[in-house]
Amino acid sequence: MPEGGGCYRCCSSFIFTSGLTALFMWLSLRTSKPTCSIQDFYVPALNRSDNSTANHTIRFDLKLDNGMKDKGVHYANISLTFFYNSTGLPIANFTVPEFYQGHNKNTRRRALVDASGLPWAEARDAVANGSTVSFRVRLATRVKFKIMVWYTKRHSLVVGGDVVVNDSGQKVNRKGIKLKSGAPDPASQRVRVVPFLIFTFVIILFL
């Protein structure tokens, strides 16, 4: 009996330790995708108080926020596509070169893009009549996460959002426009640990 009790305690201790280790690994490998938002969006040609009708550019301020406290993010080239929602056609493109972002950091990328194929007269008439016009910004890239000294595999990140502009040429919403994602959560690294975690708890239940 003492030998059996000792073996039972040893097995229980091993299983408990294994469960804690699996839980720690699961928590360590959890990742969350960056938050992307448009903080500023200005279309000079739609500003009625400024005689800039020939200025067919769009000024934007993109913010990328890595909220993870212990993991960095490496972004591949970020492709931005701008659409005029009235026609649904792309009017401009911009590429942000790849870069690394440290943990719990945010990064801003500001730029001007030339817009073409947009019905400027229609858009100016709309804002002149007290209405607004809407643009869509689509962001696409691939990210990989740095956990301590190694990187995970790359995950697709595709997000988008609508930006409404009034007769000042500025976006109506003073707050940043969050670009929302329909892409899967880039946290698949934790899946590798989940089967072992489930197996451990099943064994504990049957003891």
Coordinates of N, CA and C in Angstrom, one line a residue:
M1 N 0.8 -1.2 0.0 CA 0.0 0.0 0.0 C 0.8 1.3 0.0
P2 N 1.9 1.3 0.9 CA 2.7 2.6 0.8 C 3.3 2.8 -0.5
E3 N 3.8 1.6 -1.2 CA 4.4 1.8 -2.5 C 3.3 2.3 -3.5
G4 N 2.1 1.7 -3.4 CA 1.1 2.2 -4.3 C 0.7 3.6 -4.1
G5 N 0.7 4.1 -2.8 CA 0.3 5.4 -2.5 C 1.4 6.4 -3.0
G6 N 2.7 6.0 -2.9 CA 3.8 6.8 -3.4 C 3.7 6.9 -4.9
C7 N 3.4 5.9 -5.6 CA 3.3 5.9 -7.0 C 2.2 6.8 -7.5
Y8 N 1.0 6.7 -6.7 CA -0.1 7.6 -7.0 C 0.2 9.1 -6.9
R9 N 0.9 9.4 -5.7 CA 1.3 10.8 -5.5 C 2.3 11.2 -6.5
C10 N 3.2 10.4 -7.0 CA 4.2 10.7 -8.0 C 3.5 11.0 -9.3
C11 N 2.6 10.2 -9.7 CA 1.8 10.4 -10.9 C 1.0 11.6 -10.9
S12 N 0.3 11.8 -9.8 CA -0.5 13.0 -9.6 C 0.3 14.3 -9.7
S13 N 1.5 14.3 -9.0 CA 2.4 15.4 -9.1 C 2.9 15.7 -10.5
F14 N 3.2 14.6 -11.2 CA 3.7 14.8 -12.6 C 2.6 15.4 -13.5
I15 N 1.4 14.8 -13.3 CA 0.3 15.3 -14.2 C -0.1 16.8 -13.8
F16 N -0.1 17.1 -12.5 CA -0.3 18.5 -12.1 C 0.7 19.4 -12.7
T17 N 2.0 19.0 -12.6 CA 3.1 19.9 -13.1 C 3.0 20.0 -14.6
S18 N 2.6 18.9 -15.3 CA 2.5 18.9 -16.8 C 1.3 19.9 -17.2
G19 N 0.3 19.8 -16.4 CA -0.9 20.7 -16.7 C -0.5 22.2 -16.5
L20 N 0.2 22.5 -15.5 CA 0.7 23.9 -15.3 C 1.6 24.3 -16.4
T21 N 2.5 23.4 -16.8 CA 3.4 23.7 -17.9 C 2.7 24.0 -19.2
A22 N 1.7 23.1 -19.5 CA 0.9 23.3 -20.7 C 0.1 24.6 -20.6
L23 N -0.4 24.9 -19.5 CA -1.2 26.2 -19.3 C -0.2 27.4 -19.5
F24 N 1.0 27.3 -18.9 CA 1.9 28.4 -19.1 C 2.3 28.6 -20.6
M25 N 2.6 27.4 -21.2 CA 2.9 27.5 -22.7 C 1.8 28.1 -23.5
W26 N 0.6 27.7 -23.2 CA -0.6 28.2 -23.9 C -0.7 29.7 -23.7
L27 N -0.5 30.2 -22.5 CA -0.6 31.6 -22.3 C 0.6 32.4 -22.9
S28 N 1.7 31.7 -23.0 CA 2.9 32.4 -23.6 C 2.8 32.5 -25.1
L29 N 2.1 31.5 -25.7 CA 2.0 31.5 -27.2 C 0.8 32.2 -27.7
R30 N -0.1 32.7 -26.8 CA -1.2 33.4 -27.3 C -0.8 34.7 -28.0
T31 N -1.4 35.0 -29.1 CA -1.1 36.2 -29.8 C -2.4 36.9 -30.2
S32 N -2.3 38.2 -30.4 CA -3.5 39.0 -30.9 C -3.0 39.9 -32.0
K33 N -3.9 40.0 -33.0 CA -3.5 40.8 -34.2 C -3.5 42.3 -33.8
P34 N -2.6 43.0 -34.5 CA -2.5 44.5 -34.3 C -3.8 45.2 -34.6
T35 N -4.0 46.3 -34.0 CA -5.2 47.2 -34.2 C -4.8 48.2 -35.3
C36 N -5.5 48.4 -36.4 CA -5.2 49.3 -37.4 C -6.3 50.4 -37.5
S37 N -5.9 51.6 -37.6 CA -6.9 52.7 -37.7 C -6.4 53.8 -38.5
I38 N -7.4 54.6 -39.1 CA -7.1 55.8 -39.8 C -7.3 57.0 -38.9
Q39 N -6.3 57.7 -38.5 CA -6.4 58.8 -37.5 C -6.7 60.1 -38.2
D40 N -6.2 60.3 -39.4 CA -6.5 61.5 -40.2 C -6.7 61.1 -41.6
F41 N -7.6 61.9 -42.3 CA -8.0 61.7 -43.7 C -8.4 63.0 -44.3
Y42 N -7.7 63.5 -45.2 CA -8.0 64.8 -45.8 C -7.9 64.8 -47.3
V43 N -9.0 65.3 -47.9 CA -9.1 65.4 -49.3 C -9.2 66.9 -49.7
P44 N -8.1 67.6 -50.1 CA -8.1 69.0 -50.3 C -9.1 69.5 -51.4
A45 N -9.4 68.7 -52.4 CA -10.3 69.1 -53.5 C -11.7 69.2 -53.0
L46 N -12.0 68.6 -51.8 CA -13.4 68.7 -51.3 C -13.5 69.8 -50.2
N47 N -12.5 70.5 -50.0 CA -12.5 71.6 -49.0 C -13.0 72.9 -49.7
R48 N -14.3 73.2 -49.3 CA -14.9 74.4 -50.0 C -14.3 75.7 -49.6
S49 N -13.7 75.8 -48.5 CA -13.1 77.1 -48.1 C -11.7 77.3 -48.6
D50 N -11.2 76.3 -49.4 CA -9.8 76.4 -50.0 C -9.9 76.1 -51.5
N51 N -9.3 76.9 -52.2 CA -9.4 76.8 -53.7 C -8.3 75.8 -54.1
S52 N -8.7 74.5 -53.8 CA -7.7 73.4 -54.2 C -8.4 72.4 -55.0
T53 N -9.3 72.8 -55.9 CA -10.0 71.8 -56.7 C -9.1 71.0 -57.6
A54 N -7.9 71.5 -57.9 CA -7.0 70.8 -58.8 C -6.1 69.9 -58.1
N55 N -6.2 69.9 -56.7 CA -5.3 69.1 -55.9 C -6.0 67.7 -55.7
H56 N -5.6 66.8 -56.5 CA -6.3 65.5 -56.4 C -5.5 64.5 -55.6
T57 N -5.2 64.9 -54.4 CA -4.4 64.0 -53.5 C -5.3 63.7 -52.3
I58 N -4.9 62.7 -51.5 CA -5.5 62.3 -50.3 C -4.3 62.2 -49.2
R59 N -4.5 62.9 -48.1 CA -3.6 62.8 -47.1 C -4.1 61.9 -46.0
F60 N -3.3 60.9 -45.5 CA -3.8 60.0 -44.5 C -2.8 59.8 -43.4
D61 N -3.3 59.3 -42.3 CA -2.4 59.0 -41.1 C -2.9 57.6 -40.6
L62 N -2.0 56.7 -40.8 CA -2.3 55.3 -40.4 C -1.7 55.0 -39.1
K63 N -2.4 54.4 -38.2 CA -1.9 54.0 -36.9 C -2.0 52.5 -36.8
L64 N -0.8 51.9 -36.4 CA -0.7 50.4 -36.1 C -0.4 50.2 -34.7
D65 N -1.2 49.5 -34.0 CA -1.0 49.4 -32.5 C -0.8 48.0 -32.1
N66 N 0.3 47.7 -31.6 CA 0.6 46.3 -31.0 C 0.4 46.4 -29.5
G67 N -0.8 45.8 -29.1 CA -1.1 45.9 -27.7 C -0.5 44.8 -26.8
M68 N 0.2 43.9 -27.4 CA 0.8 42.8 -26.7 C 2.0 43.3 -25.8
K69 N 2.0 42.9 -24.6 CA 3.1 43.4 -23.7 C 4.4 42.7 -23.8
D70 N 4.4 41.5 -24.4 CA 5.6 40.7 -24.4 C 5.9 40.1 -25.8
K71 N 5.3 40.5 -26.8 CA 5.5 40.0 -28.2 C 5.6 41.1 -29.2
G72 N 6.6 41.0 -30.1 CA 6.8 42.0 -31.2 C 6.0 41.5 -32.4
V73 N 5.9 42.4 -33.4 CA 5.2 42.1 -34.6 C 6.1 42.5 -35.8
H74 N 6.3 41.6 -36.7 CA 7.0 42.0 -38.0 C 6.0 42.0 -39.1
Y75 N 5.9 43.2 -39.7 CA 4.9 43.4 -40.8 C 5.7 43.2 -42.1
A76 N 5.1 42.5 -43.0 CA 5.6 42.5 -44.4 C 5.1 43.8 -45.0
N77 N 5.4 44.0 -46.3 CA 4.9 45.2 -47.0 C 3.4 45.4 -46.8
I78 N 3.0 46.5 -46.4 CA 1.6 46.8 -46.1 C 1.0 47.5 -47.4
S79 N 0.0 46.8 -48.0 CA -0.7 47.4 -49.2 C -2.0 48.1 -48.7
L80 N -2.0 49.4 -49.1 CA -3.2 50.2 -48.8 C -3.9 50.5 -50.1
T81 N -5.2 50.2 -50.2 CA -6.0 50.5 -51.4 C -7.2 51.4 -51.0
F82 N -7.3 52.5 -51.7 CA -8.4 53.5 -51.4 C -9.5 53.4 -52.5
F83 N -10.7 53.4 -52.0 CA -11.9 53.2 -52.9 C -12.8 54.4 -52.7
Y84 N -13.5 54.8 -53.8 CA -14.6 55.8 -53.7 C -15.9 55.0 -53.6
N85 N -16.6 55.1 -52.5 CA -17.7 54.2 -52.3 C -18.9 54.4 -53.3
S86 N -19.0 55.5 -53.9 CA -20.1 55.8 -54.8 C -19.9 54.9 -56.0
T87 N -18.7 54.6 -56.5 CA -18.5 53.8 -57.7 C -17.9 52.4 -57.3
G88 N -17.3 52.3 -56.1 CA -16.7 51.1 -55.7 C -15.4 50.8 -56.4
L89 N -14.9 51.7 -57.2 CA -13.7 51.5 -57.9 C -12.5 52.0 -57.1
P90 N -11.3 51.3 -57.2 CA -10.1 51.8 -56.5 C -9.6 53.1 -57.2
I91 N -9.2 54.0 -56.3 CA -8.7 55.3 -56.8 C -7.3 55.6 -56.5
A92 N -6.7 54.9 -55.5 CA -5.3 55.1 -55.2 C -4.7 53.9 -54.5
N93 N -3.4 53.8 -54.5 CA -2.7 52.7 -53.8 C -1.5 53.2 -53.2
F94 N -1.1 52.6 -52.1 CA 0.1 53.0 -51.4 C 0.7 51.8 -50.7
T95 N 2.0 51.7 -50.6 CA 2.7 50.6 -50.0 C 3.6 51.1 -48.8
V96 N 3.4 50.6 -47.6 CA 4.2 50.8 -46.5 C 5.3 49.7 -46.5
P97 N 6.6 50.1 -46.5 CA 7.6 49.0 -46.5 C 7.6 48.2 -45.2
E98 N 8.0 47.0 -45.3 CA 8.0 46.1 -44.1 C 8.9 46.7 -43.0
F99 N 8.5 46.3 -41.7 CA 9.2 46.8 -40.6 C 8.8 46.0 -39.4
Y100 N 9.6 46.2 -38.3 CA 9.4 45.4 -37.0 C 8.8 46.4 -36.0
Q101 N 7.9 46.0 -35.2 CA 7.3 46.8 -34.2 C 7.4 46.1 -32.8
G102 N 8.0 46.8 -31.9 CA 8.2 46.2 -30.6 C 6.9 46.0 -29.8
H103 N 7.1 45.3 -28.7 CA 5.9 45.0 -27.9 C 5.3 46.2 -27.2
N104 N 4.0 46.3 -27.2 CA 3.3 47.4 -26.5 C 3.6 48.7 -27.2
K105 N 3.8 48.7 -28.5 CA 4.2 50.0 -29.2 C 3.1 50.3 -30.2
N106 N 3.0 51.6 -30.6 CA 2.2 52.0 -31.8 C 3.1 52.7 -32.8
T107 N 2.7 52.6 -34.0 CA 3.5 53.2 -35.1 C 2.6 54.0 -36.0
R108 N 3.0 55.1 -36.4 CA 2.2 56.0 -37.4 C 2.9 56.0 -38.7
R109 N 2.1 56.0 -39.8 CA 2.6 56.2 -41.1 C 1.7 57.2 -41.8
R110 N 2.3 58.3 -42.1 CA 1.6 59.4 -42.8 C 2.1 59.6 -44.2
A111 N 1.2 59.9 -45.1 CA 1.6 60.0 -46.5 C 0.6 60.7 -47.3
L112 N 1.0 61.1 -48.5 CA 0.0 61.7 -49.6 C 0.0 60.7 -50.7
V113 N -1.2 60.5 -51.2 CA -1.4 59.6 -52.4 C -2.1 60.4 -53.5
D114 N -1.8 60.1 -54.7 CA -2.5 60.8 -55.8 C -3.8 59.9 -56.2
A115 N -4.9 60.5 -56.2 CA -6.2 59.8 -56.5 C -6.6 60.0 -58.0
S116 N -6.9 59.0 -58.6 CA -7.4 59.1 -60.0 C -8.6 58.2 -60.2
G117 N -9.4 58.6 -61.2 CA -10.6 57.9 -61.5 C -11.8 58.2 -60.6
L118 N -11.6 59.2 -59.8 CA -12.7 59.7 -58.9 C -13.5 60.8 -59.6
P119 N -14.8 60.7 -59.6 CA -15.7 61.8 -60.2 C -15.7 63.0 -59.3
W120 N -14.7 63.8 -59.5 CA -14.5 65.0 -58.6 C -15.6 65.9 -58.6
A121 N -16.2 66.2 -59.8 CA -17.3 67.2 -59.9 C -18.5 66.6 -59.1
E122 N -18.8 65.3 -59.2 CA -19.9 64.7 -58.4 C -19.7 64.8 -56.9
A123 N -18.4 64.5 -56.5 CA -18.1 64.6 -55.1 C -18.2 66.0 -54.5
R124 N -17.7 67.0 -55.3 CA -17.8 68.4 -54.8 C -19.2 68.9 -54.8
D125 N -20.0 68.5 -55.7 CA -21.4 68.8 -55.7 C -22.1 68.3 -54.5
A126 N -21.8 67.0 -54.1 CA -22.4 66.4 -53.0 C -22.1 67.1 -51.7
V127 N -20.8 67.5 -51.4 CA -20.5 68.2 -50.2 C -21.0 69.6 -50.2
A128 N -21.1 70.2 -51.4 CA -21.6 71.6 -51.5 C -23.1 71.7 -51.2
N129 N -23.8 70.6 -51.3 CA -25.2 70.5 -51.0 C -25.4 70.1 -49.5
G130 N -24.4 70.1 -48.8 CA -24.5 69.7 -47.4 C -24.4 68.2 -47.1
S131 N -24.2 67.4 -48.1 CA -24.1 66.0 -47.9 C -22.6 65.6 -47.6
T132 N -22.4 64.3 -47.6 CA -21.0 63.8 -47.4 C -20.7 62.8 -48.5
V133 N -19.4 62.5 -48.6 CA -19.0 61.4 -49.5 C -18.2 60.4 -48.7
S134 N -18.2 59.2 -49.1 CA -17.6 58.1 -48.4 C -16.4 57.4 -49.2
F135 N -15.4 57.2 -48.5 CA -14.2 56.4 -49.0 C -14.0 55.2 -48.2
R136 N -13.4 54.2 -48.8 CA -13.1 53.0 -48.1 C -11.6 52.7 -48.2
V137 N -11.0 52.4 -47.1 CA -9.6 52.1 -47.0 C -9.4 50.6 -46.7
R138 N -8.7 49.9 -47.5 CA -8.4 48.5 -47.4 C -6.9 48.3 -47.1
L139 N -6.6 47.5 -46.1 CA -5.2 47.2 -45.7 C -5.0 45.7 -45.8
A140 N -3.9 45.3 -46.4 CA -3.6 43.9 -46.5 C -2.1 43.7 -46.3
T141 N -1.7 42.8 -45.4 CA -0.3 42.5 -45.2 C -0.2 41.1 -44.6
R142 N 1.0 40.7 -44.3 CA 1.2 39.4 -43.5 C 2.1 39.7 -42.3
V143 N 1.7 39.2 -41.2 CA 2.5 39.5 -40.0 C 3.0 38.2 -39.4
K144 N 4.1 38.3 -38.7 CA 4.6 37.2 -37.8 C 5.0 37.8 -36.5
F145 N 4.8 37.0 -35.5 CA 5.0 37.5 -34.1 C 6.3 36.9 -33.5
K146 N 7.0 37.8 -32.8 CA 8.3 37.5 -32.2 C 8.0 37.1 -30.7
I147 N 8.2 35.9 -30.4 CA 8.1 35.4 -29.0 C 9.5 35.1 -28.5
M148 N 9.9 35.9 -27.6 CA 11.3 35.8 -27.0 C 12.3 36.0 -28.2
V149 N 12.9 34.8 -28.6 CA 13.9 34.9 -29.6 C 13.6 34.3 -31.0
W150 N 12.3 33.8 -31.1 CA 11.9 33.1 -32.3 C 10.7 33.8 -32.8
Y151 N 10.4 33.5 -34.2 CA 9.2 34.1 -34.8 C 8.2 32.9 -35.1
T152 N 7.0 33.3 -35.1 CA 5.9 32.4 -35.5 C 5.9 32.4 -37.1
K153 N 5.0 31.5 -37.6 CA 4.8 31.6 -39.1 C 4.0 32.8 -39.4
R154 N 4.0 33.2 -40.6 CA 3.2 34.4 -41.0 C 1.7 34.2 -41.1
H155 N 1.0 35.2 -40.8 CA -0.5 35.2 -40.9 C -1.0 36.4 -41.7
S156 N -2.0 36.1 -42.5 CA -2.6 37.2 -43.3 C -3.4 38.1 -42.4
L157 N -3.3 39.4 -42.7 CA -4.1 40.4 -42.0 C -4.7 41.3 -43.0
V158 N -6.0 41.2 -43.2 CA -6.8 42.0 -44.1 C -7.9 42.7 -43.4
V159 N -7.8 44.1 -43.4 CA -8.8 44.9 -42.7 C -9.3 46.0 -43.6
G160 N -10.4 46.6 -43.2 CA -10.9 47.7 -44.0 C -11.9 48.5 -43.2
G161 N -12.2 49.7 -43.7 CA -13.1 50.6 -43.0 C -13.5 51.8 -43.9
D162 N -14.7 52.3 -43.6 CA -15.2 53.5 -44.4 C -14.9 54.8 -43.7
V163 N -14.5 55.8 -44.5 CA -14.2 57.1 -44.0 C -15.1 58.1 -44.6
V164 N -15.9 58.8 -43.8 CA -16.9 59.8 -44.4 C -16.3 61.2 -44.3
V165 N -16.3 61.9 -45.4 CA -15.7 63.2 -45.5 C -16.8 64.3 -45.8
N166 N -16.6 65.4 -45.2 CA -17.6 66.5 -45.4 C -17.0 67.6 -46.2
D167 N -17.6 68.8 -46.2 CA -17.2 69.9 -47.1 C -15.9 70.6 -46.6
S168 N -15.3 70.2 -45.5 CA -14.0 70.7 -45.1 C -12.9 69.8 -45.7
G169 N -13.3 68.8 -46.3 CA -12.3 67.8 -46.8 C -11.8 66.8 -45.8
Q170 N -12.2 67.0 -44.6 CA -11.7 66.2 -43.5 C -12.8 65.1 -43.2
K171 N -12.3 64.0 -42.6 CA -13.2 63.0 -42.1 C -14.1 63.5 -41.0
V172 N -15.4 63.1 -41.1 CA -16.4 63.6 -40.1 C -16.1 63.2 -38.7
N173 N -15.8 61.9 -38.5 CA -15.5 61.4 -37.2 C -14.2 61.9 -36.7
R174 N -14.2 62.5 -35.6 CA -12.9 63.1 -35.0 C -12.0 62.0 -34.5
K175 N -12.7 60.9 -34.1 CA -11.9 59.8 -33.5 C -11.3 59.0 -34.7
G176 N -10.3 58.1 -34.4 CA -9.8 57.3 -35.4 C -10.8 56.3 -35.9
I177 N -10.7 55.9 -37.2 CA -11.5 55.0 -37.8 C -10.9 53.6 -37.7
K178 N -11.4 52.7 -36.9 CA -10.8 51.4 -36.8 C -11.1 50.6 -38.0
L179 N -10.0 50.0 -38.6 CA -10.2 49.1 -39.7 C -10.5 47.7 -39.2
K180 N -11.6 47.2 -39.6 CA -12.1 45.9 -39.0 C -11.7 44.7 -39.9
S181 N -11.5 43.6 -39.3 CA -11.0 42.4 -40.0 C -12.0 41.4 -40.2
G182 N -12.0 40.7 -41.4 CA -12.7 39.5 -41.6 C -11.8 38.3 -41.7
A183 N -10.5 38.6 -41.4 CA -9.5 37.5 -41.5 C -9.5 36.7 -40.2
P184 N -9.0 35.5 -40.3 CA -9.0 34.6 -39.0 C -8.0 35.2 -38.0
D185 N -8.3 35.0 -36.8 CA -7.4 35.4 -35.7 C -6.0 34.8 -35.8
P186 N -4.9 35.6 -36.0 CA -3.6 35.0 -36.1 C -3.0 34.5 -34.8
A187 N -3.7 33.6 -34.2 CA -3.3 33.1 -32.9 C -3.2 31.6 -33.0
S188 N -2.9 31.0 -34.1 CA -2.9 29.6 -34.3 C -1.8 28.9 -33.5
Q189 N -0.8 29.6 -33.0 CA 0.2 29.0 -32.3 C -0.3 28.3 -31.0
R190 N -1.3 28.8 -30.4 CA -1.8 28.2 -29.2 C -2.5 26.9 -29.5
V191 N -2.9 26.7 -30.7 CA -3.6 25.4 -31.0 C -2.7 24.2 -30.8
R192 N -1.4 24.4 -31.0 CA -0.5 23.3 -30.8 C -0.5 22.8 -29.3
V193 N -0.8 23.6 -28.4 CA -0.7 23.3 -27.0 C -2.1 22.7 -26.5
V194 N -3.2 23.2 -27.1 CA -4.5 22.8 -26.6 C -4.7 21.3 -26.5
P195 N -4.4 20.5 -27.5 CA -4.6 19.0 -27.4 C -3.9 18.4 -26.2
F196 N -2.7 18.8 -25.9 CA -2.0 18.3 -24.7 C -2.7 18.8 -23.5
L197 N -3.1 20.0 -23.4 CA -3.8 20.5 -22.3 C -5.1 19.7 -22.0
I198 N -5.9 19.4 -23.0 CA -7.1 18.6 -22.9 C -6.8 17.2 -22.4
F199 N -5.7 16.6 -23.0 CA -5.3 15.3 -22.6 C -5.0 15.2 -21.2
T200 N -4.3 16.2 -20.7 CA -3.8 16.2 -19.3 C -5.0 16.3 -18.3
F201 N -6.0 17.1 -18.6 CA -7.2 17.3 -17.8 C -8.1 16.0 -17.8
V202 N -8.1 15.4 -19.0 CA -8.9 14.1 -19.1 C -8.3 13.1 -18.1
I203 N -7.0 13.0 -18.1 CA -6.3 12.0 -17.2 C -6.6 12.3 -15.8
I204 N -6.6 13.6 -15.4 CA -6.9 14.0 -14.0 C -8.3 13.6 -13.6
L205 N -9.2 13.8 -14.5 CA -10.6 13.5 -14.3 C -10.9 12.0 -14.0
F206 N -10.0 11.1 -14.6 CA -10.2 9.7 -14.4 C -9.4 9.1 -13.3
L207 N -8.6 9.9 -12.6 CA -7.9 9.4 -11.5 C -8.8 9.2 -10.3

